[in-house]
Each structure stands twice: as structure tokens, then as C-alpha cells.
Coordinates of C-alpha atoms in Angstrom, one line a residue:
Chain A
M16 CA 2.9 -32.5 13.5
S17 CA -0.2 -34.1 13.9
L18 CA -2.0 -35.6 10.9
A19 CA -5.5 -33.4 11.9
S20 CA -3.6 -30.1 12.3
E21 CA -1.4 -31.0 8.9
I22 CA -5.3 -31.2 7.3
L23 CA -6.5 -28.1 8.2
L24 CA -3.5 -26.5 7.4
S25 CA -3.3 -27.5 4.5
L26 CA -7.1 -27.2 3.9
L27 CA -6.3 -23.3 4.1
V28 CA -3.6 -23.2 2.4
V29 CA -5.4 -24.6 -0.8
S30 CA -8.9 -22.7 0.1
G31 CA -7.1 -19.4 0.0
G32 CA -5.1 -19.8 -3.6
V33 CA -8.2 -20.8 -4.6
F34 CA -9.7 -17.9 -3.4
T35 CA -7.1 -16.1 -4.6
F36 CA -7.4 -16.8 -7.8
I37 CA -11.6 -16.7 -8.6
G38 CA -10.8 -13.2 -7.6
S39 CA -8.0 -12.4 -10.7
L40 CA -10.5 -14.8 -12.5
G41 CA -12.7 -12.1 -12.0
L42 CA -10.7 -9.2 -12.8
W43 CA -10.4 -11.5 -15.8
R44 CA -13.7 -11.8 -16.9
L45 CA -16.3 -10.1 -15.7
R46 CA -17.1 -7.3 -18.7
D47 CA -17.5 -3.7 -16.8
F48 CA -15.3 -1.6 -14.8
Y49 CA -17.9 -1.8 -11.4
T50 CA -18.7 -5.4 -11.4
R51 CA -15.3 -6.5 -12.1
L52 CA -14.0 -4.2 -8.7
H53 CA -16.0 -6.9 -6.8
G54 CA -13.3 -9.4 -7.5
P55 CA -10.5 -8.2 -5.6
T56 CA -12.2 -6.5 -3.0
K57 CA -13.8 -9.7 -1.6
A58 CA -12.1 -12.9 -3.0
T59 CA -8.9 -11.9 -3.1
T60 CA -8.7 -10.4 0.3
L61 CA -10.9 -13.3 1.6
G62 CA -7.9 -15.3 0.5
V63 CA -4.6 -13.6 1.8
G64 CA -6.9 -13.6 4.9
C65 CA -6.4 -17.8 4.6
L66 CA -3.1 -17.7 3.5
L67 CA -1.9 -15.8 6.4
I68 CA -4.1 -17.6 9.4
A69 CA -2.5 -20.9 7.6
S70 CA 1.2 -19.3 8.1
S71 CA 0.5 -18.0 12.1
I72 CA -0.7 -21.6 12.6
H73 CA 2.2 -23.2 11.0
S74 CA 4.5 -21.5 12.3
G75 CA 2.9 -22.1 15.9
L76 CA 3.4 -25.8 15.4
S77 CA 6.9 -26.1 14.1
G78 CA 7.6 -24.3 18.0
D79 CA 8.4 -20.7 18.0
G80 CA 5.2 -20.0 20.0
L81 CA 2.2 -18.1 18.1
S82 CA 3.4 -15.9 15.6
V83 CA 0.3 -13.4 15.8
H84 CA 2.6 -10.9 12.9
E85 CA 0.0 -12.1 10.7
I86 CA -3.4 -10.3 12.2
L87 CA -1.5 -7.2 11.4
V88 CA -1.7 -8.0 7.7
S89 CA -4.7 -9.0 7.1
L90 CA -6.1 -6.9 9.6
F91 CA -4.2 -3.9 7.3
L92 CA -5.5 -6.2 4.4
F93 CA -9.0 -5.6 5.5
I94 CA -9.3 -2.5 6.2
T95 CA -7.2 -1.0 3.1
A96 CA -9.4 -2.6 0.4
P97 CA -12.6 -1.4 0.9
V98 CA -10.8 2.4 0.8
S99 CA -9.7 1.7 -2.6
A100 CA -12.4 0.4 -3.8
H101 CA -14.0 3.3 -2.3
L102 CA -11.9 5.5 -4.3
L103 CA -11.4 3.6 -7.7
A104 CA -15.3 3.5 -8.0
K105 CA -15.6 7.0 -7.7
A106 CA -12.4 7.7 -10.0
A107 CA -14.8 5.6 -12.3
L108 CA -18.2 7.4 -11.3
H109 CA -15.5 10.7 -12.0
R110 CA -14.9 9.6 -15.8
R111 CA -18.0 8.5 -16.5
L112 CA -17.2 4.6 -17.5
E113 CA -20.1 3.0 -19.3
S114 CA -21.5 0.7 -17.7
L115 CA -23.7 -2.4 -17.1
A116 CA -26.8 -1.0 -14.8
A117 CA -28.3 2.1 -15.1
L118 CA -25.6 5.1 -13.8
P119 CA -27.8 7.0 -11.1
H120 CA -28.4 10.4 -12.5
D121 CA -31.0 13.1 -10.7
P122 CA -30.1 12.0 -6.7
A123 CA -26.9 11.7 -5.9
P124 CA -25.4 12.9 -9.3
P125 CA -21.4 11.5 -9.2
P126 CA -18.6 14.5 -9.4
T127 CA -18.8 16.4 -12.5
H128 CA -16.7 19.2 -11.1
V129 CA -13.6 18.7 -9.5
A130 CA -14.2 19.0 -5.7
L131 CA -11.6 20.8 -3.5
P132 CA -11.0 20.8 -0.8
D133 CA -12.1 16.6 -1.3
R134 CA -14.7 15.2 1.5
A135 CA -14.4 11.5 1.4
S136 CA -11.4 11.1 3.1
P137 CA -12.6 10.4 7.0
C138 CA -10.6 12.7 9.0
G139 CA -9.4 14.9 6.4
G140 CA -9.5 18.6 8.1
P141 CA -12.3 20.2 10.0
L142 CA -16.3 19.9 8.7
R143 CA -17.6 22.1 6.2
D144 CA -21.0 22.7 5.1
G145 CA -21.6 21.9 1.4
T146 CA -24.2 24.4 0.4
Chain B
M9 CA -8.3 18.3 33.0
K10 CA -8.2 14.2 31.7
R11 CA -9.3 14.9 29.0
D12 CA -6.0 17.0 27.6
W13 CA -3.5 14.4 29.0
L14 CA -5.8 11.7 27.3
P15 CA -7.4 13.1 23.9
H16 CA -8.1 9.6 22.6
P17 CA -8.9 6.6 25.6
V18 CA -10.2 4.2 22.1
L19 CA -7.0 5.3 20.3
T20 CA -3.7 4.3 23.1
P21 CA -4.8 0.5 23.7
A22 CA -5.5 0.1 20.1
L23 CA -2.2 2.0 19.5
A24 CA -0.9 -0.7 22.1
L25 CA -1.9 -3.4 20.2
V26 CA -0.5 -2.9 17.2
W27 CA 3.0 -2.3 18.7
L28 CA 2.7 -5.7 20.2
L29 CA 1.6 -7.2 17.3
L30 CA 4.3 -5.7 14.9
N31 CA 6.8 -6.9 17.8
N32 CA 5.2 -10.1 18.0
S33 CA 6.0 -10.2 21.6
F34 CA 3.4 -9.7 24.7
A35 CA 6.5 -9.2 27.5
P36 CA 6.2 -6.9 29.9
G37 CA 8.6 -4.3 28.5
H38 CA 6.9 -4.0 24.7
I39 CA 3.8 -3.7 26.5
V40 CA 5.2 -0.9 28.5
L41 CA 6.6 0.6 25.5
G42 CA 3.3 -0.3 23.2
L43 CA 0.7 1.9 26.6
L44 CA 3.6 4.4 26.3
L45 CA 4.0 5.2 22.2
G46 CA -0.3 4.7 22.3
W47 CA -0.2 8.0 25.2
A48 CA 1.7 10.2 23.3
I49 CA 1.3 9.4 19.6
P50 CA -1.7 10.9 19.6
L51 CA -1.6 13.9 21.9
L52 CA 1.5 14.4 19.7
T53 CA -1.0 14.3 16.6
L54 CA -4.3 15.9 17.9
P55 CA -4.8 18.4 14.9
F56 CA -5.1 15.4 12.5
W57 CA -7.7 14.1 14.8
P58 CA -11.3 16.5 14.7
E59 CA -13.7 14.2 16.3
R60 CA -14.0 12.0 19.1
V61 CA -14.0 8.7 18.9
R62 CA -16.6 7.3 21.8
I63 CA -17.7 3.7 22.4
Y64 CA -21.3 3.6 23.9
S65 CA -22.0 -0.3 24.0
L66 CA -19.1 -2.7 23.7
R67 CA -21.1 -5.8 24.0
R68 CA -22.8 -4.6 20.9
L69 CA -19.5 -3.6 19.6
I70 CA -18.8 -7.7 19.9
A71 CA -21.7 -9.1 18.5
F72 CA -21.1 -6.7 15.5
A73 CA -18.2 -8.4 15.0
G74 CA -19.0 -11.3 14.9
I75 CA -21.6 -10.3 12.5
F76 CA -19.3 -9.0 10.2
L77 CA -16.6 -11.8 9.8
Y78 CA -19.8 -14.3 9.3
D79 CA -20.9 -12.0 6.9
V80 CA -18.0 -11.6 5.3
L81 CA -16.9 -15.4 5.0
I82 CA -21.2 -15.9 2.8
A83 CA -20.2 -13.2 1.2
N84 CA -16.9 -13.3 -0.8
L85 CA -18.5 -18.0 -0.8
A86 CA -21.2 -16.1 -2.4
V87 CA -19.2 -13.2 -4.7
A88 CA -17.1 -16.6 -6.0
R89 CA -20.4 -18.5 -7.2
L90 CA -21.4 -15.3 -9.2
I91 CA -17.9 -15.0 -10.9
L92 CA -17.4 -18.9 -11.5
V93 CA -20.7 -18.4 -12.8
G94 CA -20.2 -16.6 -14.8
P95 CA -20.4 -13.0 -16.3
R96 CA -23.5 -13.3 -18.5
T97 CA -26.2 -13.5 -15.7
L98 CA -25.4 -10.9 -13.4
R99 CA -27.6 -7.9 -12.6
P100 CA -25.6 -5.3 -11.7
V101 CA -27.1 -2.3 -10.2
F102 CA -26.8 1.2 -8.6
V103 CA -29.1 1.8 -5.7
V104 CA -29.2 4.4 -3.0
V105 CA -28.9 4.6 0.7
P106 CA -30.4 7.8 2.3
L107 CA -27.7 7.3 6.1
D108 CA -29.2 8.2 9.1
L109 CA -25.7 8.4 10.4
T110 CA -23.6 11.5 10.8
S111 CA -20.3 11.4 12.6
D112 CA -16.9 10.8 10.4
L113 CA -16.1 7.8 11.0
A114 CA -20.0 6.3 11.6
I115 CA -19.9 6.3 7.6
S116 CA -16.6 5.8 6.9
L117 CA -17.0 2.4 9.3
L118 CA -20.8 1.7 7.2
A119 CA -18.9 2.6 3.2
N120 CA -16.0 0.2 4.8
T121 CA -18.4 -2.6 6.2
I122 CA -20.7 -2.6 3.2
C123 CA -17.5 -2.6 0.6
L124 CA -16.7 -6.3 1.9
T125 CA -20.7 -8.4 2.5
P126 CA -22.7 -8.0 0.8
G127 CA -21.6 -8.0 -3.0
T128 CA -21.3 -4.9 -2.0
V129 CA -19.4 -1.9 -3.1
S130 CA -19.5 1.4 -1.7
A131 CA -19.3 4.3 -4.5
H132 CA -19.9 7.3 -3.7
L133 CA -21.4 9.6 -0.6
S134 CA -23.5 12.6 -1.6
E135 CA -21.6 16.5 -1.1
D136 CA -24.5 16.8 1.9
R137 CA -23.3 13.2 3.4
R138 CA -26.7 11.8 3.7
Q139 CA -27.0 9.3 0.7
L140 CA -24.6 6.4 -0.2
L141 CA -24.5 5.5 -3.6
V142 CA -24.2 1.4 -3.6
H143 CA -23.1 -0.7 -6.6
A144 CA -24.3 -4.0 -6.1
L145 CA -23.2 -6.9 -8.4
D146 CA -25.7 -9.5 -8.1
C147 CA -29.4 -7.9 -7.4
D148 CA -33.0 -8.0 -8.1
D149 CA -34.8 -6.8 -5.6
P150 CA -33.0 -3.5 -4.8
Q151 CA -35.8 -2.0 -2.1
A152 CA -34.5 -5.0 -0.2
L153 CA -30.7 -4.9 -0.2
V154 CA -31.3 -0.9 1.3
A155 CA -33.2 -2.5 4.4
T156 CA -31.1 -4.7 4.1
I157 CA -28.1 -2.6 4.5
K158 CA -30.0 -0.2 6.5
T159 CA -30.4 -2.7 9.3
R160 CA -28.0 -5.3 9.6
F161 CA -25.5 -2.2 9.4
E162 CA -26.3 0.7 9.8
A163 CA -28.1 0.4 13.4
P164 CA -25.7 -1.3 15.5
L165 CA -23.6 1.0 14.8
K166 CA -25.6 4.1 15.2
E167 CA -26.3 2.1 18.4
I168 CA -22.2 1.7 18.9
L169 CA -21.1 5.2 17.7
E170 CA -23.3 7.5 18.1
C171 CA -26.0 6.4 20.5
Chain C
M28 CA 0.7 -33.4 2.2
L29 CA 1.3 -30.0 3.2
S30 CA 3.6 -29.6 0.4
T31 CA 1.1 -30.6 -2.3
A32 CA -0.6 -28.5 -1.0
L33 CA 2.2 -25.6 -0.6
T34 CA 2.5 -26.6 -4.8
I35 CA -1.3 -26.3 -5.2
A36 CA -1.6 -23.3 -3.1
F37 CA 1.4 -21.2 -5.8
A38 CA 0.3 -22.8 -9.2
L39 CA -3.6 -21.1 -8.4
V40 CA -1.3 -17.8 -7.0
G41 CA 0.8 -18.0 -10.1
A42 CA -2.8 -18.2 -12.4
A43 CA -3.9 -15.5 -10.4
F44 CA -0.6 -12.9 -11.5
T45 CA -0.5 -14.0 -14.8
L46 CA -5.0 -12.8 -15.1
S47 CA -4.5 -10.1 -13.3
F48 CA -1.6 -8.9 -15.6
L49 CA -3.3 -9.2 -18.7
R50 CA -5.7 -7.8 -17.2
L51 CA -3.7 -5.0 -17.0
L52 CA -2.3 -5.2 -20.4
K53 CA -5.7 -4.8 -22.0
G54 CA -7.1 -1.9 -19.9
P55 CA -9.1 -0.7 -21.1
D56 CA -9.0 1.9 -18.8
A57 CA -7.2 3.5 -16.6
T58 CA -9.2 2.9 -14.1
D59 CA -9.2 -0.9 -14.9
R60 CA -5.0 -1.0 -14.7
I61 CA -4.8 0.9 -11.0
L62 CA -7.6 -2.2 -10.3
A63 CA -5.2 -4.7 -12.0
L64 CA -2.2 -2.8 -10.0
D65 CA -4.1 -3.5 -6.9
T66 CA -4.6 -6.8 -7.3
L67 CA -1.2 -7.5 -8.0
Y68 CA 0.1 -6.2 -5.2
I69 CA -2.3 -8.3 -3.5
N70 CA -1.3 -11.1 -5.1
A71 CA 2.6 -11.0 -4.1
V72 CA 1.4 -10.5 -0.3
A73 CA -0.1 -14.2 -1.1
L74 CA 2.9 -15.6 -2.9
L75 CA 5.3 -13.7 0.3
V76 CA 3.1 -15.6 2.5
L77 CA 3.3 -18.9 1.0
L78 CA 7.1 -19.0 0.7
G79 CA 6.7 -17.8 4.5
I80 CA 5.6 -21.4 4.7
Q81 CA 7.5 -23.3 2.4
L82 CA 10.9 -22.8 3.8
D83 CA 9.8 -21.6 7.7
S84 CA 11.6 -18.3 8.4
P85 CA 9.1 -15.6 9.0
L86 CA 11.8 -12.7 7.4
Y87 CA 9.3 -13.0 4.7
F88 CA 6.3 -11.3 7.1
E89 CA 8.5 -8.2 6.7
A90 CA 8.3 -7.9 3.0
A91 CA 5.0 -8.6 2.9
L92 CA 3.5 -6.2 5.6
L93 CA 5.7 -3.2 3.8
I94 CA 4.6 -4.8 0.0
A95 CA 1.0 -4.5 1.7
L96 CA 1.6 -0.5 2.9
M97 CA 3.0 0.3 0.4
G98 CA 1.0 -0.7 -2.3
F99 CA -2.0 0.7 -0.4
V100 CA -0.4 4.3 -0.4
G101 CA 0.4 3.7 -4.2
T102 CA -3.2 2.3 -5.6
V103 CA -4.4 5.6 -2.6
A104 CA -2.3 8.6 -4.9
L105 CA -3.0 6.8 -8.8
A106 CA -7.0 7.1 -8.3
K107 CA -6.7 10.5 -6.4
F108 CA -4.6 12.0 -9.5
L109 CA -7.4 10.6 -11.2
L110 CA -9.8 12.7 -9.5
R111 CA -8.1 15.3 -9.2
G112 CA -5.8 15.5 -11.6
D113 CA -2.5 16.1 -9.3
I114 CA -1.9 14.8 -6.1
I115 CA 0.6 17.1 -4.0
E116 CA -2.1 20.5 -3.2

């Protein structure tokens, strides 16, 4: 393994660790739920992405051929992290958690009733007119 | 006739690619098997896919992916800085983004993009699918934020998926 | 050099685990706890990937992939439970 590739790998590994840590730090020290939501969805996802790229390069360099598994895991995390963030924000609005930002009232009121069937799922069943 | 045996021309290569990545191999046998699976699975699960996906401009899709990745990086650095600077300086705000998109897939993609990029999380889609409620971590000008979301992410998505 | 970097990254991910776990204990609301669990499983994926680099073994990816899949399903199920009161219709 050459020096340049080792520096690149170390840089990716350390920055992955730093981003993962910052995500959890945000989860711990921010002051209301809605701002806490930002740390894990963004910083942690990028941190794990960095680590996965590092792992892919590492297995490529150690002679087993470039490994492409990792792309699948990071792709999966990039698709699922926003979905869970959206659902958790929706649940928090539903429970009317207090927020540092003014909660919206008139233009798009959060659901106070339980909507059945749920309209938020992107491919769940045929369209239904809400009125 | 063609629509019946190949219902989702976009999904088939995507599934084949996932199969290849999962097996960590690009051997010809796996390519054939992946394409076979990519053809059979959409056919068997046809009732779950009410909407037909069509990509109008592949070139714009690639350009959009580039912008998206760059923005993810920038937004992550910004959020990391905000967390480290401290919670007391944050100005969180809820904004309502009026939507021009109509298809399910385009709206979901926009919501996912918003969650990953400019320090925002999409929180709620209104019942009539015309307004998206967005929570921003630190924002001093909500109007500018809405304008950025509309021009930078919504307009390309509309061109790619809805023509 | 890589081993030093790996040690630093292990320490950082371990600290991330601790902070998420503290949030899981503290609450204050159920949504906070679900978010902490969500973060914990992503941290577990990071830890497994680091182990895979250090031990030079491809086996850990299967575990990381499975944890990513199952963790997502769990988060969605819990969030749905808060939204609706039940999961299975």
C-alpha cells in the first residue's frame, strides 16, 4: 500500500468518525426535538458514507479486487435516513411537541386526526381525493 | 403489447444493478440472472406500483445527481459547524413550500432531497399534496430558503420526471 | 498510520454511542427515544464497517447491511405506532 493511498484512507476513516460523532453530539446537546432531528440525519449519514468509501478502497488495495458491496449500504442509508426523519417529524407534529420555532397553524396544520389510510407513503395504493 | 411484458423499463436495470452489487461480482452469469430477476420481480409485484415511472431527460438527471452530491457535502459541513458552535445561536423556523410537482415519486424525491441537503427536514405534506412543511435548522430569511428549494431542486425534478 | 486513524475513529464512534445512549435514557419524549435508537443503529453500522477494515474481512458487510435494513424497518414501525396507535391494520 503506497503512502498516498494510506493518507487518503486515514483521512477518510478519521473524517467518517468525526462526522458520526458530531451527529450524536447534535442529538445530545441541541435543545428541542426538531433541531435534534438534523444531527443524525445529515452528519451521521455522511460519516457512515465516508467510512464505507474508505472500506471499499481498502479492500480494493489489499488485492481482493474493488469491493462494491459498500455502495449498496451507503445508497440504502441515503435513501432511508430522510424517510425515517420525515416520519419522526410527522410523529412529533402529531404529538404536538414543543418547539423553538413557532409551530405552524393555518396554512398546513399538522394532522390532529388519525388519517386512514395514510397518504404519506409514496407508493401506497391508489390516489384518493382528500376533499 | 410491449407494456405488458416490460411494465417498468427503469426498474429492471436498477434491480439488476442492485443484484450485481449485492453479489459483489460483474460476471456474465450474474448479469443475466440480475436482468432476469429485474424483469420478473416488477411483473409479479405489478399491483404495488400504480404509477409508471418515466425519465424524460437522462442528461438532466445526471446533472441533478452531481448538484445533489455536492450539496450534501456542503450541507453536512454547515450542520456540523452549527452543532459545534452551539445550540444558543440557532434560529430554527418552520416554512411552507408550495409545490408544483404532482406525481407521487417526484414529491417523495423532493422531500428526500430536502431532508439531506440545505439544513432542512421535510416534516409534513398537506392533505391536498400542494404544500410541504419544512423545518430549517438555522435560517434568517424564509422567503430566500423557499426560493432556493424551488429553483435548485424542484425545477430540475419537474423537468426530469414530469416534463 | 492507518492503525492510528482506526483507533481514533473507534474512539469517536464509541463516544457517539455513549451520547446516543444518554439521549435514549433521558428522553424526554418517545420520539426522542426513537431518534436515539435510529442513531444507535447507524452507529452500529459504522462500527461494523470499521471492524471490517481493521480485521480485513468481508464478512462484516453482510451484518452491516442486515442491521441497516432491520433498523430502518424498526424505526418506521415505531414512528407509525406513534402516529396511528397500531401497526397492523
